[in-house]
Amino acid sequence: MEGERIRKRLEGRELKYFSLFSLLLLAVIGIVGMVEGGQGPGEVLRGLWIIVVSRDALITDYFELAGYGAALANAVLVMAMGLYLLYREKVKFTGLTMAAMFINVGYAMWGKNPVNILPILLGASLYAKLHGSRLGRYLYTALFGTSLSPLVTELIYILPFDKRVNLLISVGAGILIGFTLPELSVHTASMHKGFNLFNVGFSAGILAFVLVCILKSFGLECESVLIWREGRPAWLGTGLYIYFLLTFLYGLYLSRGELRGILKIWKHPGRAVADFVLMEGEGSTLMNMAMVGALCETYIYLIGGDLSGPVAGAILTAFGFAAFGVHVKNYIPVLCGVYLSTFLNHYAPTTPGIQLAAIFAVGLSPMAGRFGVAAGIVAGMLHVAIVTCTAQMYGGLNLYNNGFSAGWVAIIMVPALESLMLEHKESRGKRAKN
């Protein structure tokens, strides 16, 4: 009886409470990280300042740049900003909400901060006002669109004018980005037909490429960097596993101990739009999120990888997108493709970029879900080949580089696979007639 009363109180607010719990737990882990890293409150504040004023191009690990305490505090602030906007705009919490929120939390460990995302959010708000709408209608695109926040910071450093002028131009560029992405992302979705879950990452990559080309035409160069913390701190790894376990148990409670919803999720190919919350409910979705998150972390441990800021952020991104298209059944083939590619190319599984490619390959999960295991493996292998080249196209200024790469993989593979499936279907039809 007591359990039913609690469920009744939670009804319609399950994911809101989960998000607030996640924010609180992130703050607690941040305190643990501060203690483990030997940082006091003053050092955390200095670390936050370093994050705000430093370049954020790929790959800038905030764990290494500013310390665990400051990096996690930055993640708390970014998550709190996102939750505030979601609450203010009265956005219904669905699977897409989880994806948008956790991709921002993840990238707040290596590229986003409360300052460099503001101009882009402002640009989306202006776009909404121009079209007579509330920001809530375009909020998801705005949150995803903060992938170009490093460009906002970069302009302050590479423009040849006075710093105050550079700041004004960088803010203006951020507003332009936020204003442009809503329309651009609509068009790019049709290019990959929903088989790249990181659609805004693809559209942001195109926009970043154009903007960087413009800068280069004036002799202004942007270069990617590699700031990376090695190792797997026990407190961080344990904290993630505990979080995933609590998420699974909460989902199991909401589902009244039923696992049938998980099995139904596994039957879905995951092609966008696949909002598992709307399809199978909050409980089953949370259990699926927990399983995908645990799978990603376990993979990193198995290959001897690092729980750096980017890797921890990638795991949380995959965790969020497990509410919007990703599940273990459609993700494992793509993950295997990434791993198998390292036996054929000159990269090791523990190479920083390849660790990230393995986790972010979740964006191509619908390829395996729709076309089968073999197609998923090929997609993962092709993703590695492309993602190792694309960051150079825009100087590391699109944080969702894997989303940009995944878009090209889908554009290349989907027409061929659909053609083969159609031909196979037609040949079977002819044989049946004969």
Short mmCIF file of C-alpha atoms in Angstrom, two decimals:
data_model
loop_
_atom_site.label_atom_id
_atom_site.label_comp_id
_atom_site.label_asym_id
_atom_site.label_seq_id
_atom_site.Cartn_x
_atom_site.Cartn_y
_atom_site.Cartn_z
CA MET A 1 0.00 0.00 0.00
CA GLU A 2 2.79 2.41 0.93
CA GLY A 3 4.55 1.65 -2.36
CA GLU A 4 1.40 2.49 -4.30
CA ARG A 5 1.01 5.81 -2.47
CA ILE A 6 4.61 6.74 -3.34
CA ARG A 7 4.05 5.81 -6.98
CA LYS A 8 0.93 7.97 -6.98
CA ARG A 9 2.90 10.95 -5.74
CA LEU A 10 5.59 10.32 -8.35
CA GLU A 11 3.12 10.02 -11.20
CA GLY A 12 3.99 12.48 -13.96
CA ARG A 13 7.10 13.62 -12.11
CA GLU A 14 9.25 10.47 -12.21
CA LEU A 15 11.95 11.89 -14.47
CA LYS A 16 11.92 15.32 -12.83
CA TYR A 17 12.74 13.77 -9.46
CA PHE A 18 15.32 11.54 -11.11
CA SER A 19 16.98 14.57 -12.69
CA LEU A 20 17.09 16.44 -9.39
CA PHE A 21 18.53 13.34 -7.70
CA SER A 22 21.17 13.12 -10.45
CA LEU A 23 22.10 16.76 -9.89
CA LEU A 24 22.46 16.17 -6.15
CA LEU A 25 24.51 13.01 -6.67
CA LEU A 26 26.77 14.84 -9.14
CA ALA A 27 27.38 17.49 -6.48
CA VAL A 28 28.25 14.78 -3.95
CA ILE A 29 30.67 13.11 -6.38
CA GLY A 30 32.14 16.55 -7.00
CA ILE A 31 32.86 16.92 -3.29
CA VAL A 32 34.48 13.48 -3.27
CA GLY A 33 36.56 14.48 -6.29
CA MET A 34 37.57 17.69 -4.55
CA VAL A 35 38.76 15.74 -1.52
CA GLU A 36 40.51 13.05 -3.58
CA GLY A 37 42.20 15.69 -5.71
CA GLY A 38 43.31 17.68 -2.68
CA GLN A 39 41.39 20.78 -3.77
CA GLY A 40 39.92 23.26 -1.32
CA PRO A 41 36.99 25.60 -2.08
CA GLY A 42 39.38 28.34 -3.20
CA GLU A 43 41.15 26.00 -5.62
CA VAL A 44 37.81 24.84 -7.03
CA LEU A 45 36.85 28.47 -7.73
CA ARG A 46 40.21 29.07 -9.38
CA GLY A 47 39.68 25.90 -11.41
CA LEU A 48 36.27 27.14 -12.55
CA TRP A 49 37.86 30.40 -13.64
CA ILE A 50 40.51 28.47 -15.60
CA ILE A 51 37.73 26.49 -17.33
CA VAL A 52 35.91 29.68 -18.31
CA VAL A 53 38.94 31.54 -19.69
CA SER A 54 40.74 28.61 -21.39
CA ARG A 55 40.37 27.32 -24.94
CA ASP A 56 37.88 24.47 -25.17
CA ALA A 57 38.78 22.89 -28.51
CA LEU A 58 38.88 19.11 -28.81
CA ILE A 59 40.18 17.51 -26.68
CA THR A 60 40.33 19.62 -23.51
CA ASP A 61 39.88 17.42 -20.46
CA TYR A 62 38.67 19.55 -17.55
CA PHE A 63 39.81 16.85 -15.09
CA GLU A 64 43.37 17.51 -16.23
CA LEU A 65 42.98 21.23 -16.88
CA ALA A 66 41.34 22.28 -13.63
CA GLY A 67 41.07 19.24 -11.33
CA TYR A 68 38.24 16.87 -10.49
CA GLY A 69 36.48 19.21 -8.06
CA ALA A 70 36.33 22.14 -10.47
CA ALA A 71 35.34 19.98 -13.46
CA LEU A 72 32.47 18.35 -11.58
CA ALA A 73 31.37 21.69 -10.14
CA ASN A 74 31.24 23.00 -13.71
CA ALA A 75 29.08 20.00 -14.67
CA VAL A 76 26.71 20.77 -11.78
CA LEU A 77 26.34 24.37 -12.95
CA VAL A 78 25.68 23.40 -16.58
CA MET A 79 23.14 20.76 -15.53
CA ALA A 80 21.42 23.22 -13.21
CA MET A 81 21.12 25.73 -16.06
CA GLY A 82 19.54 23.11 -18.30
CA LEU A 83 17.09 22.01 -15.63
CA TYR A 84 16.15 25.62 -14.91
CA LEU A 85 15.30 26.21 -18.58
CA LEU A 86 13.33 22.96 -18.80
CA TYR A 87 11.32 23.90 -15.71
CA ARG A 88 10.85 27.52 -16.77
CA GLU A 89 9.61 26.52 -20.21
CA LYS A 90 7.41 23.79 -18.69
CA VAL A 91 8.86 21.18 -21.01
CA LYS A 92 7.52 17.68 -20.54
CA PHE A 93 10.27 15.30 -19.43
CA THR A 94 10.63 12.51 -22.00
CA GLY A 95 13.43 10.42 -23.47
CA LEU A 96 14.61 13.37 -25.56
CA THR A 97 14.88 15.39 -22.34
CA MET A 98 17.21 12.78 -20.86
CA ALA A 99 19.34 12.78 -24.01
CA ALA A 100 19.61 16.59 -24.10
CA MET A 101 20.32 16.92 -20.41
CA PHE A 102 22.97 14.23 -20.07
CA ILE A 103 24.86 15.17 -23.23
CA ASN A 104 25.29 18.63 -21.68
CA VAL A 105 26.35 17.18 -18.34
CA GLY A 106 28.85 14.95 -20.10
CA TYR A 107 30.37 17.71 -22.19
CA ALA A 108 30.58 19.98 -19.16
CA MET A 109 33.60 17.83 -18.31
CA TRP A 110 35.37 18.75 -21.54
CA GLY A 111 34.24 21.77 -23.49
CA LYS A 112 31.12 23.44 -22.11
CA ASN A 113 30.79 25.88 -19.24
CA PRO A 114 28.03 28.21 -18.03
CA VAL A 115 29.59 31.16 -19.89
CA ASN A 116 30.36 29.85 -23.38
CA ILE A 117 26.94 28.21 -23.82
CA LEU A 118 24.97 31.37 -22.99
CA PRO A 119 25.27 33.17 -26.39
CA ILE A 120 24.03 30.07 -28.23
CA LEU A 121 21.06 29.72 -25.89
CA LEU A 122 20.35 33.42 -26.42
CA GLY A 123 20.44 32.96 -30.19
CA ALA A 124 17.88 30.16 -30.00
CA SER A 125 15.70 32.36 -27.78
CA LEU A 126 15.82 35.16 -30.37
CA TYR A 127 14.92 32.67 -33.10
CA ALA A 128 11.90 31.57 -31.07
CA LYS A 129 10.77 35.17 -30.54
CA LEU A 130 11.11 35.93 -34.24
CA HIS A 131 8.76 33.03 -34.97
CA GLY A 132 6.32 34.01 -32.24
CA SER A 133 7.10 30.97 -30.08
CA ARG A 134 8.45 30.25 -26.64
CA LEU A 135 12.01 29.03 -26.25
CA GLY A 136 10.59 25.70 -25.11
CA ARG A 137 9.71 24.81 -28.70
CA TYR A 138 13.37 25.02 -29.73
CA LEU A 139 14.99 24.30 -26.37
CA TYR A 140 16.25 20.85 -27.29
CA THR A 141 17.98 22.18 -30.41
CA ALA A 142 19.43 24.98 -28.28
CA LEU A 143 20.78 22.56 -25.67
CA PHE A 144 22.26 20.27 -28.31
CA GLY A 145 23.53 23.28 -30.26
CA THR A 146 25.89 24.27 -27.46
CA SER A 147 28.26 21.79 -29.13
CA LEU A 148 29.79 24.85 -30.83
CA SER A 149 30.50 26.63 -27.55
CA PRO A 150 34.30 26.24 -28.04
CA LEU A 151 34.00 28.51 -31.08
CA VAL A 152 32.62 31.25 -28.83
CA THR A 153 35.70 31.01 -26.62
CA GLU A 154 38.14 30.57 -29.51
CA LEU A 155 37.21 33.82 -31.24
CA ILE A 156 38.30 35.82 -28.20
CA TYR A 157 41.84 34.47 -28.64
CA ILE A 158 42.36 34.38 -32.41
CA LEU A 159 40.76 37.63 -33.57
CA PRO A 160 43.31 40.44 -34.02
CA PHE A 161 41.30 43.18 -32.30
CA ASP A 162 41.11 44.50 -28.77
CA LYS A 163 39.90 41.85 -26.30
CA ARG A 164 36.67 43.75 -25.67
CA VAL A 165 35.94 43.85 -29.39
CA ASN A 166 36.82 40.17 -29.66
CA LEU A 167 34.41 39.41 -26.84
CA LEU A 168 31.57 41.24 -28.57
CA ILE A 169 32.24 39.44 -31.85
CA SER A 170 32.42 36.04 -30.12
CA VAL A 171 29.09 36.67 -28.36
CA GLY A 172 27.58 37.73 -31.67
CA ALA A 173 28.89 34.55 -33.33
CA GLY A 174 27.36 32.44 -30.56
CA ILE A 175 24.01 34.17 -31.03
CA LEU A 176 24.24 33.56 -34.79
CA ILE A 177 24.94 29.87 -34.18
CA GLY A 178 21.96 29.50 -31.86
CA PHE A 179 19.79 31.36 -34.37
CA THR A 180 20.90 29.22 -37.34
CA LEU A 181 20.88 25.68 -35.95
CA PRO A 182 17.09 25.16 -35.54
CA GLU A 183 16.49 25.42 -39.30
CA LEU A 184 19.72 23.70 -40.31
CA SER A 185 19.12 20.69 -38.06
CA VAL A 186 15.70 20.13 -39.66
CA HIS A 187 17.31 19.80 -43.09
CA THR A 188 20.20 17.56 -41.99
CA ALA A 189 17.81 15.07 -40.36
CA SER A 190 16.47 14.19 -43.81
CA MET A 191 19.99 13.49 -45.07
CA HIS A 192 20.68 10.54 -42.77
CA LYS A 193 17.00 9.58 -42.37
CA GLY A 194 17.16 9.30 -38.59
CA PHE A 195 19.98 6.74 -38.53
CA ASN A 196 22.33 9.18 -36.77
CA LEU A 197 20.95 9.97 -33.32
CA PHE A 198 23.35 12.92 -32.98
CA ASN A 199 21.62 14.98 -35.67
CA VAL A 200 22.52 18.40 -34.22
CA GLY A 201 26.14 17.23 -34.03
CA PHE A 202 26.02 16.68 -37.78
CA SER A 203 24.44 20.06 -38.53
CA ALA A 204 26.81 21.78 -36.08
CA GLY A 205 29.77 20.17 -37.83
CA ILE A 206 28.64 21.57 -41.17
CA LEU A 207 28.19 25.04 -39.68
CA ALA A 208 31.55 24.85 -37.87
CA PHE A 209 33.29 23.86 -41.12
CA VAL A 210 31.85 26.90 -42.92
CA LEU A 211 32.78 29.28 -40.09
CA VAL A 212 36.32 27.90 -39.81
CA CYS A 213 36.76 28.24 -43.59
CA ILE A 214 35.73 31.89 -43.30
CA LEU A 215 38.27 32.42 -40.53
CA LYS A 216 41.00 30.71 -42.55
CA SER A 217 40.28 32.99 -45.48
CA PHE A 218 41.39 35.84 -43.21
CA GLY A 219 44.48 33.96 -42.09
CA LEU A 220 43.00 32.97 -38.71
CA GLU A 221 43.78 29.35 -37.81
CA CYS A 222 42.11 27.12 -35.19
CA GLU A 223 43.92 24.01 -34.04
CA SER A 224 42.74 21.04 -32.02
CA VAL A 225 44.57 20.11 -28.82
CA LEU A 226 44.98 17.04 -26.63
CA ILE A 227 44.70 17.58 -22.88
CA TRP A 228 43.89 14.19 -21.37
CA ARG A 229 44.03 12.67 -17.88
CA GLU A 230 45.02 9.03 -17.80
CA GLY A 231 43.97 6.45 -15.23
CA ARG A 232 40.78 5.11 -13.71
CA PRO A 233 40.18 6.59 -10.24
CA ALA A 234 38.44 3.98 -8.09
CA TRP A 235 36.10 6.54 -6.51
CA LEU A 236 34.89 7.74 -9.92
CA GLY A 237 34.43 4.28 -11.40
CA THR A 238 32.64 3.05 -8.30
CA GLY A 239 30.48 6.16 -8.20
CA LEU A 240 29.34 5.63 -11.79
CA TYR A 241 28.50 1.97 -11.20
CA ILE A 242 26.53 2.86 -8.04
CA TYR A 243 24.65 5.54 -9.97
CA PHE A 244 23.74 3.08 -12.71
CA LEU A 245 22.63 0.52 -10.12
CA LEU A 246 20.41 3.06 -8.35
CA THR A 247 18.96 4.10 -11.71
CA PHE A 248 18.14 0.49 -12.54
CA LEU A 249 16.52 -0.13 -9.15
CA TYR A 250 14.44 3.05 -9.45
CA GLY A 251 13.30 1.97 -12.90
CA LEU A 252 12.50 -1.51 -11.61
CA TYR A 253 10.44 0.04 -8.82
CA LEU A 254 8.50 2.24 -11.26
CA SER A 255 7.88 -0.82 -13.45
CA ARG A 256 6.60 -2.81 -10.45
CA GLY A 257 9.33 -5.40 -10.95
CA GLU A 258 8.39 -6.07 -14.58
CA LEU A 259 11.09 -6.53 -17.22
CA ARG A 260 8.83 -6.92 -20.23
CA GLY A 261 9.25 -3.26 -21.14
CA ILE A 262 13.01 -3.76 -21.55
CA LEU A 263 12.42 -6.63 -23.97
CA LYS A 264 10.05 -4.44 -25.99
CA ILE A 265 12.68 -1.68 -26.14
CA TRP A 266 15.21 -4.21 -27.45
CA LYS A 267 12.90 -5.05 -30.34
CA HIS A 268 12.88 -1.46 -31.57
CA PRO A 269 15.53 -0.55 -34.18
CA GLY A 270 16.12 2.82 -32.46
CA ARG A 271 15.77 4.96 -35.57
CA ALA A 272 14.86 8.54 -34.67
CA VAL A 273 12.40 9.47 -33.43
CA ALA A 274 12.43 6.66 -30.87
CA ASP A 275 11.46 8.09 -27.49
CA PHE A 276 11.48 5.08 -25.18
CA VAL A 277 9.76 7.01 -22.37
CA LEU A 278 6.73 7.65 -24.54
CA MET A 279 6.85 4.14 -25.96
CA GLU A 280 7.47 1.95 -22.90
CA GLY A 281 7.34 4.25 -19.88
CA GLU A 282 9.80 5.77 -17.44
CA GLY A 283 10.64 2.58 -15.54
CA SER A 284 11.73 0.48 -18.50
CA THR A 285 13.60 3.42 -19.98
CA LEU A 286 15.58 4.05 -16.80
CA MET A 287 16.56 0.38 -16.61
CA ASN A 288 17.71 0.53 -20.22
CA MET A 289 19.73 3.67 -19.48
CA ALA A 290 21.43 1.97 -16.55
CA MET A 291 22.35 -1.06 -18.65
CA VAL A 292 23.83 1.01 -21.47
CA GLY A 293 25.80 3.17 -19.04
CA ALA A 294 27.20 0.11 -17.25
CA LEU A 295 28.08 -1.50 -20.60
CA CYS A 296 30.05 1.55 -21.69
CA GLU A 297 31.99 1.78 -18.45
CA THR A 298 32.70 -1.95 -18.44
CA TYR A 299 34.08 -1.71 -21.98
CA ILE A 300 36.53 0.98 -20.86
CA TYR A 301 37.69 -1.22 -18.00
CA LEU A 302 38.06 -4.27 -20.27
CA ILE A 303 40.30 -2.48 -22.77
CA GLY A 304 42.32 -0.78 -20.02
CA GLY A 305 41.12 2.68 -21.02
CA ASP A 306 40.87 5.89 -19.01
CA LEU A 307 38.07 7.42 -16.97
CA SER A 308 39.13 10.87 -18.13
CA GLY A 309 36.72 13.79 -18.30
CA PRO A 310 35.90 13.10 -21.97
CA VAL A 311 35.34 9.38 -21.39
CA ALA A 312 33.19 9.93 -18.30
CA GLY A 313 31.27 12.54 -20.27
CA ALA A 314 30.84 10.17 -23.21
CA ILE A 315 29.48 7.47 -20.89
CA LEU A 316 26.91 9.90 -19.48
CA THR A 317 25.97 10.92 -23.03
CA ALA A 318 25.36 7.28 -23.99
CA PHE A 319 23.43 6.89 -20.74
CA GLY A 320 21.12 9.75 -21.76
CA PHE A 321 20.62 8.55 -25.33
CA ALA A 322 19.56 5.15 -24.00
CA ALA A 323 16.23 6.94 -23.49
CA PHE A 324 16.16 7.96 -27.14
CA GLY A 325 17.10 5.16 -29.51
CA VAL A 326 19.97 3.24 -27.93
CA HIS A 327 19.80 -0.14 -26.20
CA VAL A 328 22.35 -2.88 -25.60
CA LYS A 329 21.10 -5.01 -28.49
CA ASN A 330 21.54 -2.38 -31.21
CA TYR A 331 24.66 -0.81 -29.68
CA ILE A 332 26.87 -3.89 -29.14
CA PRO A 333 27.39 -4.62 -32.88
CA VAL A 334 28.53 -1.04 -33.53
CA LEU A 335 30.79 -1.14 -30.46
CA CYS A 336 32.29 -4.42 -31.71
CA GLY A 337 32.90 -2.76 -35.08
CA VAL A 338 34.92 0.01 -33.44
CA TYR A 339 36.97 -2.50 -31.45
CA LEU A 340 37.57 -4.84 -34.40
CA SER A 341 38.77 -1.94 -36.54
CA THR A 342 41.78 -1.53 -34.25
CA PHE A 343 43.09 -4.89 -35.49
CA LEU A 344 43.13 -3.55 -39.05
CA ASN A 345 44.26 0.07 -38.65
CA HIS A 346 47.17 1.63 -36.76
CA TYR A 347 45.12 2.73 -33.74
CA ALA A 348 44.98 0.98 -30.37
CA PRO A 349 41.67 0.63 -28.48
CA THR A 350 43.15 2.82 -25.74
CA THR A 351 43.99 5.72 -28.06
CA PRO A 352 42.01 8.67 -26.64
CA GLY A 353 40.06 9.33 -29.82
CA ILE A 354 39.24 5.64 -30.27
CA GLN A 355 37.98 5.32 -26.69
CA LEU A 356 35.60 8.17 -27.43
CA ALA A 357 34.63 6.73 -30.81
CA ALA A 358 33.66 3.45 -29.13
CA ILE A 359 31.31 5.13 -26.67
CA PHE A 360 29.90 7.71 -29.08
CA ALA A 361 29.22 4.97 -31.63
CA VAL A 362 25.87 4.76 -29.82
CA GLY A 363 24.75 7.40 -32.31
CA LEU A 364 24.85 4.73 -35.03
CA SER A 365 22.94 2.10 -33.05
CA PRO A 366 19.89 2.35 -35.35
CA MET A 367 22.08 0.99 -38.18
CA ALA A 368 22.37 -2.35 -36.39
CA GLY A 369 18.78 -2.18 -35.18
CA ARG A 370 17.40 -1.77 -38.70
CA PHE A 371 19.89 -3.56 -40.95
CA GLY A 372 21.35 -6.22 -38.66
CA VAL A 373 24.52 -7.12 -36.80
CA ALA A 374 26.84 -7.17 -39.82
CA ALA A 375 25.74 -3.68 -40.88
CA GLY A 376 26.29 -2.43 -37.33
CA ILE A 377 29.83 -3.83 -37.27
CA VAL A 378 30.66 -2.22 -40.62
CA ALA A 379 29.16 1.08 -39.41
CA GLY A 380 31.39 1.00 -36.33
CA MET A 381 34.50 0.31 -38.40
CA LEU A 382 33.68 3.04 -40.91
CA HIS A 383 32.97 5.44 -38.05
CA VAL A 384 36.53 5.05 -36.77
CA ALA A 385 38.00 5.77 -40.20
CA ILE A 386 35.97 8.96 -40.61
CA VAL A 387 36.04 10.35 -37.07
CA THR A 388 39.84 10.37 -36.95
CA CYS A 389 39.86 12.82 -39.87
CA THR A 390 36.88 15.10 -39.32
CA ALA A 391 38.15 17.03 -36.27
CA GLN A 392 40.81 18.63 -38.46
CA MET A 393 38.11 20.09 -40.73
CA TYR A 394 37.00 22.60 -38.11
CA GLY A 395 39.95 22.84 -35.76
CA GLY A 396 38.29 20.82 -33.01
CA LEU A 397 35.60 23.46 -32.52
CA ASN A 398 32.61 21.11 -32.84
CA LEU A 399 32.41 19.11 -29.64
CA TYR A 400 30.07 16.60 -31.29
CA ASN A 401 32.71 15.46 -33.76
CA ASN A 402 31.48 11.88 -33.44
CA GLY A 403 27.97 13.04 -34.31
CA PHE A 404 29.32 14.72 -37.43
CA SER A 405 31.18 11.56 -38.40
CA ALA A 406 28.16 9.35 -37.67
CA GLY A 407 26.10 11.49 -40.01
CA TRP A 408 28.47 10.75 -42.90
CA VAL A 409 28.51 7.03 -42.08
CA ALA A 410 24.72 6.94 -42.26
CA ILE A 411 24.59 8.99 -45.46
CA ILE A 412 27.04 6.58 -47.12
CA MET A 413 25.62 3.30 -45.84
CA VAL A 414 21.83 3.77 -45.66
CA PRO A 415 21.13 4.18 -49.41
CA ALA A 416 23.25 1.14 -50.24
CA LEU A 417 21.66 -1.00 -47.53
CA GLU A 418 18.14 0.06 -48.45
CA SER A 419 18.86 -0.73 -52.09
CA LEU A 420 20.15 -4.19 -51.17
CA MET A 421 17.12 -4.84 -48.98
CA LEU A 422 14.76 -3.74 -51.76
CA GLU A 423 16.53 -5.92 -54.30
CA HIS A 424 16.44 -8.89 -51.91
CA LYS A 425 12.73 -8.32 -51.28
CA GLU A 426 11.98 -8.14 -55.01
CA SER A 427 13.94 -11.31 -55.75
CA ARG A 428 12.11 -13.14 -53.02
CA GLY A 429 8.81 -11.95 -54.46
CA LYS A 430 9.76 -13.26 -57.91
CA ARG A 431 10.77 -16.64 -56.49
CA ALA A 432 7.49 -16.85 -54.59
CA LYS A 433 5.52 -16.22 -57.83
CA ASN A 434 7.50 -18.86 -59.67
#
